[in-house]
Amino acid sequence: QNTRATRKDTVSLFKLPSPNFVKTTSNDTMTMDPCIAYNGEGTEYREFSCVYPQLDPFYFSFEKKYDPVPVLLWMQANNWVPVAAVSIYAILCWRGKVWMKDHDR
């Protein structure tokens, strides 16, 4: 039985856009601001490469409006990975000296 709640469980799926998301132009028409984005937790942010268009050529398409929440949730659920990686590294450093002692160069 998995009782761990994910961050996605606490996010409202029907979040209304903030006033910054909709802009009113001089002729009273409403347009959507293309620089506003939401991450997986529902947090609103302004996309950096959209706010500063001169930096746009330095961004790949996958970097724009990147959502870090799925990776964060995976890292929280698999916190054994860095412990295993460091343990394997330490063992290989220790045993590597013994294994390579008689190795011809």
PDB file of N, CA and C in Angstrom:
ATOM      1  N   GLN A   1       0.845  -1.182   0.000  1.00  0.00           N
ATOM      2  CA  GLN A   1       0.000   0.000   0.000  1.00  0.00           C
ATOM      3  C   GLN A   1       0.886   1.239   0.000  1.00  0.00           C
ATOM      4  N   ASN A   2       0.741   2.068  -1.023  1.00  0.00           N
ATOM      5  CA  ASN A   2       1.528   3.292  -1.151  1.00  0.00           C
ATOM      6  C   ASN A   2       0.716   4.455  -0.597  1.00  0.00           C
ATOM      7  N   THR A   3       1.187   5.006   0.521  1.00  0.00           N
ATOM      8  CA  THR A   3       0.460   6.118   1.146  1.00  0.00           C
ATOM      9  C   THR A   3       1.133   7.454   0.886  1.00  0.00           C
ATOM     10  N   ARG A   4       2.239   7.432   0.148  1.00  0.00           N
ATOM     11  CA  ARG A   4       2.952   8.680  -0.115  1.00  0.00           C
ATOM     12  C   ARG A   4       2.171   9.523  -1.123  1.00  0.00           C
ATOM     13  N   ALA A   5       1.900  10.750  -0.738  1.00  0.00           N
ATOM     14  CA  ALA A   5       1.211  11.673  -1.649  1.00  0.00           C
ATOM     15  C   ALA A   5       2.248  12.395  -2.489  1.00  0.00           C
ATOM     16  N   THR A   6       1.970  12.513  -3.754  1.00  0.00           N
ATOM     17  CA  THR A   6       2.877  13.252  -4.624  1.00  0.00           C
ATOM     18  C   THR A   6       2.488  14.715  -4.635  1.00  0.00           C
ATOM     19  N   ARG A   7       3.399  15.542  -5.106  1.00  0.00           N
ATOM     20  CA  ARG A   7       3.102  16.968  -5.196  1.00  0.00           C
ATOM     21  C   ARG A   7       1.951  17.225  -6.159  1.00  0.00           C
ATOM     22  N   LYS A   8       1.823  16.367  -7.148  1.00  0.00           N
ATOM     23  CA  LYS A   8       0.764  16.559  -8.130  1.00  0.00           C
ATOM     24  C   LYS A   8      -0.615  16.385  -7.489  1.00  0.00           C
ATOM     25  N   ASP A   9      -0.686  15.561  -6.427  1.00  0.00           N
ATOM     26  CA  ASP A   9      -1.959  15.362  -5.743  1.00  0.00           C
ATOM     27  C   ASP A   9      -2.454  16.642  -5.086  1.00  0.00           C
ATOM     28  N   THR A  10      -1.531  17.506  -4.702  1.00  0.00           N
ATOM     29  CA  THR A  10      -1.921  18.712  -3.979  1.00  0.00           C
ATOM     30  C   THR A  10      -2.177  19.897  -4.893  1.00  0.00           C
ATOM     31  N   VAL A  11      -1.951  19.732  -6.182  1.00  0.00           N
ATOM     32  CA  VAL A  11      -2.119  20.835  -7.125  1.00  0.00           C
ATOM     33  C   VAL A  11      -3.539  20.832  -7.663  1.00  0.00           C
ATOM     34  N   SER A  12      -4.145  21.977  -7.673  1.00  0.00           N
ATOM     35  CA  SER A  12      -5.479  22.092  -8.248  1.00  0.00           C
ATOM     36  C   SER A  12      -5.378  21.960  -9.762  1.00  0.00           C
ATOM     37  N   LEU A  13      -6.175  21.086 -10.320  1.00  0.00           N
ATOM     38  CA  LEU A  13      -6.134  20.880 -11.762  1.00  0.00           C
ATOM     39  C   LEU A  13      -6.884  21.970 -12.520  1.00  0.00           C
ATOM     40  N   PHE A  14      -7.668  22.749 -11.812  1.00  0.00           N
ATOM     41  CA  PHE A  14      -8.481  23.769 -12.464  1.00  0.00           C
ATOM     42  C   PHE A  14      -8.057  25.158 -12.023  1.00  0.00           C
ATOM     43  N   LYS A  15      -6.766  25.403 -11.992  1.00  0.00           N
ATOM     44  CA  LYS A  15      -6.257  26.703 -11.559  1.00  0.00           C
ATOM     45  C   LYS A  15      -6.588  27.761 -12.606  1.00  0.00           C
ATOM     46  N   LEU A  16      -7.164  28.838 -12.139  1.00  0.00           N
ATOM     47  CA  LEU A  16      -7.491  29.932 -13.046  1.00  0.00           C
ATOM     48  C   LEU A  16      -6.244  30.739 -13.349  1.00  0.00           C
ATOM     49  N   PRO A  17      -6.112  31.258 -14.550  1.00  0.00           N
ATOM     50  CA  PRO A  17      -4.956  32.083 -14.872  1.00  0.00           C
ATOM     51  C   PRO A  17      -4.947  33.355 -14.043  1.00  0.00           C
ATOM     52  N   SER A  18      -3.758  33.791 -13.716  1.00  0.00           N
ATOM     53  CA  SER A  18      -3.632  35.025 -12.939  1.00  0.00           C
ATOM     54  C   SER A  18      -3.888  36.223 -13.848  1.00  0.00           C
ATOM     55  N   PRO A  19      -4.071  37.401 -13.280  1.00  0.00           N
ATOM     56  CA  PRO A  19      -4.286  38.588 -14.104  1.00  0.00           C
ATOM     57  C   PRO A  19      -3.124  38.888 -15.048  1.00  0.00           C
ATOM     58  N   ASN A  20      -1.914  38.423 -14.735  1.00  0.00           N
ATOM     59  CA  ASN A  20      -0.765  38.674 -15.605  1.00  0.00           C
ATOM     60  C   ASN A  20      -0.845  37.869 -16.897  1.00  0.00           C
ATOM     61  N   PHE A  21      -1.629  36.806 -16.886  1.00  0.00           N
ATOM     62  CA  PHE A  21      -1.692  35.925 -18.043  1.00  0.00           C
ATOM     63  C   PHE A  21      -2.462  36.561 -19.202  1.00  0.00           C
ATOM     64  N   VAL A  22      -3.418  37.397 -18.880  1.00  0.00           N
ATOM     65  CA  VAL A  22      -4.246  38.029 -19.905  1.00  0.00           C
ATOM     66  C   VAL A  22      -3.900  39.505 -19.959  1.00  0.00           C
ATOM     67  N   LYS A  23      -3.609  39.982 -21.146  1.00  0.00           N
ATOM     68  CA  LYS A  23      -3.283  41.399 -21.326  1.00  0.00           C
ATOM     69  C   LYS A  23      -4.411  42.081 -22.082  1.00  0.00           C
ATOM     70  N   THR A  24      -4.685  43.301 -21.699  1.00  0.00           N
ATOM     71  CA  THR A  24      -5.679  44.094 -22.417  1.00  0.00           C
ATOM     72  C   THR A  24      -4.938  45.120 -23.254  1.00  0.00           C
ATOM     73  N   THR A  25      -5.225  45.152 -24.528  1.00  0.00           N
ATOM     74  CA  THR A  25      -4.565  46.105 -25.410  1.00  0.00           C
ATOM     75  C   THR A  25      -5.363  47.400 -25.451  1.00  0.00           C
ATOM     76  N   SER A  26      -4.873  48.366 -26.189  1.00  0.00           N
ATOM     77  CA  SER A  26      -5.492  49.691 -26.223  1.00  0.00           C
ATOM     78  C   SER A  26      -6.901  49.673 -26.798  1.00  0.00           C
ATOM     79  N   ASN A  27      -7.199  48.722 -27.674  1.00  0.00           N
ATOM     80  CA  ASN A  27      -8.546  48.684 -28.249  1.00  0.00           C
ATOM     81  C   ASN A  27      -9.452  47.699 -27.503  1.00  0.00           C
ATOM     82  N   ASP A  28      -9.114  47.425 -26.249  1.00  0.00           N
ATOM     83  CA  ASP A  28      -9.908  46.587 -25.343  1.00  0.00           C
ATOM     84  C   ASP A  28     -10.074  45.145 -25.818  1.00  0.00           C
ATOM     85  N   THR A  29      -9.120  44.634 -26.576  1.00  0.00           N
ATOM     86  CA  THR A  29      -9.135  43.214 -26.917  1.00  0.00           C
ATOM     87  C   THR A  29      -8.174  42.504 -25.979  1.00  0.00           C
ATOM     88  N   MET A  30      -8.485  41.291 -25.656  1.00  0.00           N
ATOM     89  CA  MET A  30      -7.656  40.545 -24.715  1.00  0.00           C
ATOM     90  C   MET A  30      -6.782  39.559 -25.483  1.00  0.00           C
ATOM     91  N   THR A  31      -5.513  39.515 -25.131  1.00  0.00           N
ATOM     92  CA  THR A  31      -4.579  38.579 -25.749  1.00  0.00           C
ATOM     93  C   THR A  31      -3.864  37.807 -24.653  1.00  0.00           C
ATOM     94  N   MET A  32      -3.463  36.602 -24.970  1.00  0.00           N
ATOM     95  CA  MET A  32      -2.720  35.776 -24.024  1.00  0.00           C
ATOM     96  C   MET A  32      -1.246  36.149 -24.094  1.00  0.00           C
ATOM     97  N   ASP A  33      -0.604  36.222 -22.946  1.00  0.00           N
ATOM     98  CA  ASP A  33       0.823  36.518 -22.880  1.00  0.00           C
ATOM     99  C   ASP A  33       1.590  35.227 -23.156  1.00  0.00           C
ATOM    100  N   PRO A  34       2.352  35.132 -24.246  1.00  0.00           N
ATOM    101  CA  PRO A  34       3.052  33.882 -24.574  1.00  0.00           C
ATOM    102  C   PRO A  34       4.228  33.588 -23.650  1.00  0.00           C
ATOM    103  N   CYS A  35       4.646  34.551 -22.843  1.00  0.00           N
ATOM    104  CA  CYS A  35       5.786  34.341 -21.957  1.00  0.00           C
ATOM    105  C   CYS A  35       5.390  33.704 -20.630  1.00  0.00           C
ATOM    106  N   ILE A  36       4.107  33.605 -20.339  1.00  0.00           N
ATOM    107  CA  ILE A  36       3.646  33.017 -19.091  1.00  0.00           C
ATOM    108  C   ILE A  36       3.512  31.510 -19.277  1.00  0.00           C
ATOM    109  N   ALA A  37       4.038  30.764 -18.306  1.00  0.00           N
ATOM    110  CA  ALA A  37       3.932  29.307 -18.337  1.00  0.00           C
ATOM    111  C   ALA A  37       3.650  28.816 -16.923  1.00  0.00           C
ATOM    112  N   TYR A  38       3.235  27.574 -16.813  1.00  0.00           N
ATOM    113  CA  TYR A  38       2.973  26.939 -15.524  1.00  0.00           C
ATOM    114  C   TYR A  38       3.768  25.650 -15.453  1.00  0.00           C
ATOM    115  N   ASN A  39       4.360  25.379 -14.283  1.00  0.00           N
ATOM    116  CA  ASN A  39       5.054  24.105 -14.122  1.00  0.00           C
ATOM    117  C   ASN A  39       4.063  23.059 -13.624  1.00  0.00           C
ATOM    118  N   GLY A  40       4.531  21.860 -13.349  1.00  0.00           N
ATOM    119  CA  GLY A  40       3.657  20.768 -12.940  1.00  0.00           C
ATOM    120  C   GLY A  40       2.967  20.976 -11.616  1.00  0.00           C
ATOM    121  N   GLU A  41       3.479  21.876 -10.788  1.00  0.00           N
ATOM    122  CA  GLU A  41       2.834  22.184  -9.512  1.00  0.00           C
ATOM    123  C   GLU A  41       1.819  23.306  -9.642  1.00  0.00           C
ATOM    124  N   GLY A  42       1.715  23.889 -10.825  1.00  0.00           N
ATOM    125  CA  GLY A  42       0.782  24.985 -11.026  1.00  0.00           C
ATOM    126  C   GLY A  42       1.367  26.353 -10.742  1.00  0.00           C
ATOM    127  N   THR A  43       2.665  26.427 -10.520  1.00  0.00           N
ATOM    128  CA  THR A  43       3.320  27.699 -10.255  1.00  0.00           C
ATOM    129  C   THR A  43       3.518  28.458 -11.556  1.00  0.00           C
ATOM    130  N   GLU A  44       3.086  29.690 -11.564  1.00  0.00           N
ATOM    131  CA  GLU A  44       3.215  30.527 -12.758  1.00  0.00           C
ATOM    132  C   GLU A  44       4.607  31.150 -12.798  1.00  0.00           C
ATOM    133  N   TYR A  45       5.188  31.205 -13.972  1.00  0.00           N
ATOM    134  CA  TYR A  45       6.473  31.883 -14.142  1.00  0.00           C
ATOM    135  C   TYR A  45       6.554  32.457 -15.548  1.00  0.00           C
ATOM    136  N   ARG A  46       7.465  33.402 -15.721  1.00  0.00           N
ATOM    137  CA  ARG A  46       7.705  33.997 -17.039  1.00  0.00           C
ATOM    138  C   ARG A  46       8.933  33.319 -17.638  1.00  0.00           C
ATOM    139  N   GLU A  47       8.780  32.821 -18.851  1.00  0.00           N
ATOM    140  CA  GLU A  47       9.865  32.128 -19.543  1.00  0.00           C
ATOM    141  C   GLU A  47      10.979  33.114 -19.858  1.00  0.00           C
ATOM    142  N   PHE A  48      12.191  32.810 -19.390  1.00  0.00           N
ATOM    143  CA  PHE A  48      13.322  33.732 -19.480  1.00  0.00           C
ATOM    144  C   PHE A  48      13.677  34.073 -20.923  1.00  0.00           C
ATOM    145  N   SER A  49      13.718  33.067 -21.802  1.00  0.00           N
ATOM    146  CA  SER A  49      14.097  33.328 -23.193  1.00  0.00           C
ATOM    147  C   SER A  49      13.019  34.092 -23.947  1.00  0.00           C
ATOM    148  N   CYS A  50      11.813  34.091 -23.432  1.00  0.00           N
ATOM    149  CA  CYS A  50      10.731  34.852 -24.055  1.00  0.00           C
ATOM    150  C   CYS A  50      10.760  36.304 -23.575  1.00  0.00           C
ATOM    151  N   VAL A  51      11.105  36.496 -22.317  1.00  0.00           N
ATOM    152  CA  VAL A  51      11.189  37.847 -21.757  1.00  0.00           C
ATOM    153  C   VAL A  51      12.363  38.601 -22.374  1.00  0.00           C
ATOM    154  N   TYR A  52      13.480  37.894 -22.606  1.00  0.00           N
ATOM    155  CA  TYR A  52      14.672  38.486 -23.217  1.00  0.00           C
ATOM    156  C   TYR A  52      14.906  37.813 -24.571  1.00  0.00           C
ATOM    157  N   PRO A  53      14.262  38.293 -25.639  1.00  0.00           N
ATOM    158  CA  PRO A  53      14.339  37.630 -26.948  1.00  0.00           C
ATOM    159  C   PRO A  53      15.751  37.543 -27.520  1.00  0.00           C
ATOM    160  N   GLN A  54      16.654  38.420 -27.106  1.00  0.00           N
ATOM    161  CA  GLN A  54      18.022  38.359 -27.622  1.00  0.00           C
ATOM    162  C   GLN A  54      18.741  37.090 -27.149  1.00  0.00           C
ATOM    163  N   LEU A  55      18.243  36.443 -26.099  1.00  0.00           N
ATOM    164  CA  LEU A  55      18.840  35.196 -25.617  1.00  0.00           C
ATOM    165  C   LEU A  55      18.226  33.954 -26.255  1.00  0.00           C
ATOM    166  N   ASP A  56      17.177  34.122 -27.017  1.00  0.00           N
ATOM    167  CA  ASP A  56      16.465  32.994 -27.616  1.00  0.00           C
ATOM    168  C   ASP A  56      17.359  32.077 -28.458  1.00  0.00           C
ATOM    169  N   PRO A  57      18.322  32.601 -29.248  1.00  0.00           N
ATOM    170  CA  PRO A  57      19.172  31.691 -30.040  1.00  0.00           C
ATOM    171  C   PRO A  57      20.047  30.766 -29.190  1.00  0.00           C
ATOM    172  N   PHE A  58      20.216  31.076 -27.915  1.00  0.00           N
ATOM    173  CA  PHE A  58      21.069  30.268 -27.045  1.00  0.00           C
ATOM    174  C   PHE A  58      20.296  29.167 -26.321  1.00  0.00           C
ATOM    175  N   TYR A  59      19.004  29.059 -26.565  1.00  0.00           N
ATOM    176  CA  TYR A  59      18.162  28.053 -25.927  1.00  0.00           C
ATOM    177  C   TYR A  59      17.723  27.014 -26.948  1.00  0.00           C
ATOM    178  N   PHE A  60      17.762  25.745 -26.544  1.00  0.00           N
ATOM    179  CA  PHE A  60      17.172  24.686 -27.353  1.00  0.00           C
ATOM    180  C   PHE A  60      15.672  24.669 -27.094  1.00  0.00           C
ATOM    181  N   SER A  61      14.912  24.071 -27.994  1.00  0.00           N
ATOM    182  CA  SER A  61      13.454  24.059 -27.833  1.00  0.00           C
ATOM    183  C   SER A  61      13.028  23.294 -26.581  1.00  0.00           C
ATOM    184  N   PHE A  62      13.769  22.236 -26.196  1.00  0.00           N
ATOM    185  CA  PHE A  62      13.377  21.471 -25.015  1.00  0.00           C
ATOM    186  C   PHE A  62      13.661  22.220 -23.710  1.00  0.00           C
ATOM    187  N   GLU A  63      14.491  23.262 -23.765  1.00  0.00           N
ATOM    188  CA  GLU A  63      14.779  24.047 -22.565  1.00  0.00           C
ATOM    189  C   GLU A  63      13.703  25.089 -22.279  1.00  0.00           C
ATOM    190  N   LYS A  64      12.962  25.451 -23.280  1.00  0.00           N
ATOM    191  CA  LYS A  64      11.924  26.462 -23.103  1.00  0.00           C
ATOM    192  C   LYS A  64      10.713  25.821 -22.444  1.00  0.00           C
ATOM    193  N   LYS A  65      10.216  26.460 -21.438  1.00  0.00           N
ATOM    194  CA  LYS A  65       9.054  25.981 -20.671  1.00  0.00           C
ATOM    195  C   LYS A  65       9.276  24.558 -20.166  1.00  0.00           C
ATOM    196  N   TYR A  66      10.499  24.287 -19.707  1.00  0.00           N
ATOM    197  CA  TYR A  66      10.849  22.989 -19.140  1.00  0.00           C
ATOM    198  C   TYR A  66      10.151  22.819 -17.792  1.00  0.00           C
ATOM    199  N   ASP A  67       9.595  21.661 -17.555  1.00  0.00           N
ATOM    200  CA  ASP A  67       8.907  21.369 -16.303  1.00  0.00           C
ATOM    201  C   ASP A  67       9.781  20.453 -15.446  1.00  0.00           C
ATOM    202  N   PRO A  68      10.378  20.972 -14.361  1.00  0.00           N
ATOM    203  CA  PRO A  68      11.258  20.153 -13.537  1.00  0.00           C
ATOM    204  C   PRO A  68      10.529  19.256 -12.543  1.00  0.00           C
ATOM    205  N   VAL A  69       9.230  19.400 -12.396  1.00  0.00           N
ATOM    206  CA  VAL A  69       8.496  18.674 -11.360  1.00  0.00           C
ATOM    207  C   VAL A  69       8.539  17.153 -11.554  1.00  0.00           C
ATOM    208  N   PRO A  70       8.353  16.595 -12.760  1.00  0.00           N
ATOM    209  CA  PRO A  70       8.446  15.130 -12.889  1.00  0.00           C
ATOM    210  C   PRO A  70       9.818  14.582 -12.485  1.00  0.00           C
ATOM    211  N   VAL A  71      10.877  15.285 -12.825  1.00  0.00           N
ATOM    212  CA  VAL A  71      12.224  14.849 -12.436  1.00  0.00           C
ATOM    213  C   VAL A  71      12.380  14.937 -10.922  1.00  0.00           C
ATOM    214  N   LEU A  72      11.874  16.000 -10.320  1.00  0.00           N
ATOM    215  CA  LEU A  72      11.922  16.154  -8.865  1.00  0.00           C
ATOM    216  C   LEU A  72      11.188  15.010  -8.175  1.00  0.00           C
ATOM    217  N   LEU A  73      10.006  14.676  -8.657  1.00  0.00           N
ATOM    218  CA  LEU A  73       9.242  13.578  -8.063  1.00  0.00           C
ATOM    219  C   LEU A  73       9.974  12.247  -8.221  1.00  0.00           C
ATOM    220  N   TRP A  74      10.618  12.025  -9.383  1.00  0.00           N
ATOM    221  CA  TRP A  74      11.380  10.792  -9.585  1.00  0.00           C
ATOM    222  C   TRP A  74      12.556  10.729  -8.614  1.00  0.00           C
ATOM    223  N   MET A  75      13.262  11.853  -8.451  1.00  0.00           N
ATOM    224  CA  MET A  75      14.409  11.878  -7.534  1.00  0.00           C
ATOM    225  C   MET A  75      13.968  11.640  -6.091  1.00  0.00           C
ATOM    226  N   GLN A  76      12.822  12.183  -5.703  1.00  0.00           N
ATOM    227  CA  GLN A  76      12.324  11.962  -4.347  1.00  0.00           C
ATOM    228  C   GLN A  76      11.912  10.508  -4.134  1.00  0.00           C
ATOM    229  N   ALA A  77      11.372   9.869  -5.161  1.00  0.00           N
ATOM    230  CA  ALA A  77      10.939   8.477  -5.043  1.00  0.00           C
ATOM    231  C   ALA A  77      12.104   7.499  -5.135  1.00  0.00           C
ATOM    232  N   ASN A  78      13.218   7.903  -5.726  1.00  0.00           N
ATOM    233  CA  ASN A  78      14.372   7.018  -5.937  1.00  0.00           C
ATOM    234  C   ASN A  78      15.621   7.590  -5.286  1.00  0.00           C
ATOM    235  N   ASN A  79      15.526   7.905  -4.004  1.00  0.00           N
ATOM    236  CA  ASN A  79      16.669   8.520  -3.332  1.00  0.00           C
ATOM    237  C   ASN A  79      17.802   7.534  -3.062  1.00  0.00           C
ATOM    238  N   TRP A  80      17.634   6.282  -3.410  1.00  0.00           N
ATOM    239  CA  TRP A  80      18.688   5.297  -3.256  1.00  0.00           C
ATOM    240  C   TRP A  80      19.727   5.383  -4.379  1.00  0.00           C
ATOM    241  N   VAL A  81      19.397   6.013  -5.498  1.00  0.00           N
ATOM    242  CA  VAL A  81      20.290   6.046  -6.662  1.00  0.00           C
ATOM    243  C   VAL A  81      21.632   6.716  -6.342  1.00  0.00           C
ATOM    244  N   PRO A  82      21.680   7.920  -5.738  1.00  0.00           N
ATOM    245  CA  PRO A  82      22.996   8.503  -5.454  1.00  0.00           C
ATOM    246  C   PRO A  82      23.786   7.708  -4.417  1.00  0.00           C
ATOM    247  N   VAL A  83      23.105   7.097  -3.454  1.00  0.00           N
ATOM    248  CA  VAL A  83      23.798   6.277  -2.456  1.00  0.00           C
ATOM    249  C   VAL A  83      24.435   5.072  -3.138  1.00  0.00           C
ATOM    250  N   ALA A  84      23.701   4.426  -4.030  1.00  0.00           N
ATOM    251  CA  ALA A  84      24.244   3.278  -4.760  1.00  0.00           C
ATOM    252  C   ALA A  84      25.401   3.694  -5.662  1.00  0.00           C
ATOM    253  N   ALA A  85      25.274   4.827  -6.340  1.00  0.00           N
ATOM    254  CA  ALA A  85      26.336   5.285  -7.246  1.00  0.00           C
ATOM    255  C   ALA A  85      27.626   5.582  -6.486  1.00  0.00           C
ATOM    256  N   VAL A  86      27.525   6.261  -5.353  1.00  0.00           N
ATOM    257  CA  VAL A  86      28.717   6.580  -4.560  1.00  0.00           C
ATOM    258  C   VAL A  86      29.312   5.307  -3.968  1.00  0.00           C
ATOM    259  N   SER A  87      28.477   4.379  -3.545  1.00  0.00           N
ATOM    260  CA  SER A  87      28.976   3.116  -2.994  1.00  0.00           C
ATOM    261  C   SER A  87      29.722   2.310  -4.051  1.00  0.00           C
ATOM    262  N   ILE A  88      29.157   2.199  -5.236  1.00  0.00           N
ATOM    263  CA  ILE A  88      29.823   1.481  -6.332  1.00  0.00           C
ATOM    264  C   ILE A  88      31.139   2.156  -6.693  1.00  0.00           C
ATOM    265  N   TYR A  89      31.152   3.479  -6.743  1.00  0.00           N
ATOM    266  CA  TYR A  89      32.379   4.215  -7.054  1.00  0.00           C
ATOM    267  C   TYR A  89      33.461   3.934  -6.007  1.00  0.00           C
ATOM    268  N   ALA A  90      33.095   3.977  -4.731  1.00  0.00           N
ATOM    269  CA  ALA A  90      34.071   3.737  -3.663  1.00  0.00           C
ATOM    270  C   ALA A  90      34.619   2.314  -3.734  1.00  0.00           C
ATOM    271  N   ILE A  91      33.746   1.352  -3.981  1.00  0.00           N
ATOM    272  CA  ILE A  91      34.192  -0.043  -4.084  1.00  0.00           C
ATOM    273  C   ILE A  91      35.120  -0.220  -5.278  1.00  0.00           C
ATOM    274  N   LEU A  92      34.783   0.363  -6.410  1.00  0.00           N
ATOM    275  CA  LEU A  92      35.639   0.240  -7.594  1.00  0.00           C
ATOM    276  C   LEU A  92      36.982   0.936  -7.397  1.00  0.00           C
ATOM    277  N   CYS A  93      37.014   2.057  -6.698  1.00  0.00           N
ATOM    278  CA  CYS A  93      38.304   2.712  -6.412  1.00  0.00           C
ATOM    279  C   CYS A  93      39.160   1.830  -5.514  1.00  0.00           C
ATOM    280  N   TRP A  94      38.546   1.234  -4.516  1.00  0.00           N
ATOM    281  CA  TRP A  94      39.273   0.396  -3.568  1.00  0.00           C
ATOM    282  C   TRP A  94      39.746  -0.896  -4.228  1.00  0.00           C
ATOM    283  N   ARG A  95      38.833  -1.582  -4.934  1.00  0.00           N
ATOM    284  CA  ARG A  95      39.192  -2.846  -5.566  1.00  0.00           C
ATOM    285  C   ARG A  95      39.988  -2.640  -6.857  1.00  0.00           C
ATOM    286  N   GLY A  96      39.851  -1.505  -7.487  1.00  0.00           N
ATOM    287  CA  GLY A  96      40.568  -1.248  -8.731  1.00  0.00           C
ATOM    288  C   GLY A  96      42.072  -1.293  -8.560  1.00  0.00           C
ATOM    289  N   LYS A  97      42.542  -0.812  -7.427  1.00  0.00           N
ATOM    290  CA  LYS A  97      43.989  -0.861  -7.157  1.00  0.00           C
ATOM    291  C   LYS A  97      44.476  -2.308  -7.107  1.00  0.00           C
ATOM    292  N   VAL A  98      43.719  -3.165  -6.461  1.00  0.00           N
ATOM    293  CA  VAL A  98      44.105  -4.576  -6.347  1.00  0.00           C
ATOM    294  C   VAL A  98      44.029  -5.260  -7.711  1.00  0.00           C
ATOM    295  N   TRP A  99      42.972  -5.008  -8.457  1.00  0.00           N
ATOM    296  CA  TRP A  99      42.798  -5.641  -9.765  1.00  0.00           C
ATOM    297  C   TRP A  99      43.857  -5.180 -10.769  1.00  0.00           C
ATOM    298  N   MET A 100      44.283  -3.951 -10.678  1.00  0.00           N
ATOM    299  CA  MET A 100      45.227  -3.398 -11.650  1.00  0.00           C
ATOM    300  C   MET A 100      46.688  -3.495 -11.196  1.00  0.00           C
ATOM    301  N   LYS A 101      46.923  -4.043 -10.013  1.00  0.00           N
ATOM    302  CA  LYS A 101      48.282  -4.120  -9.478  1.00  0.00           C
ATOM    303  C   LYS A 101      49.215  -4.902 -10.402  1.00  0.00           C
ATOM    304  N   ASP A 102      48.758  -6.018 -10.924  1.00  0.00           N
ATOM    305  CA  ASP A 102      49.593  -6.863 -11.782  1.00  0.00           C
ATOM    306  C   ASP A 102      49.293  -6.664 -13.260  1.00  0.00           C
ATOM    307  N   HIS A 103      48.563  -5.641 -13.603  1.00  0.00           N
ATOM    308  CA  HIS A 103      48.184  -5.373 -14.991  1.00  0.00           C
ATOM    309  C   HIS A 103      49.381  -4.797 -15.752  1.00  0.00           C
ATOM    310  N   ASP A 104      49.670  -5.362 -16.940  1.00  0.00           N
ATOM    311  CA  ASP A 104      50.773  -4.841 -17.753  1.00  0.00           C
ATOM    312  C   ASP A 104      50.368  -3.517 -18.370  1.00  0.00           C
ATOM    313  N   ARG A 105      51.309  -2.615 -18.424  1.00  0.00           N
ATOM    314  CA  ARG A 105      51.042  -1.302 -19.018  1.00  0.00           C
ATOM    315  C   ARG A 105      51.450  -1.284 -20.435  1.00  0.00           C
TER     316      ARG A 105
END
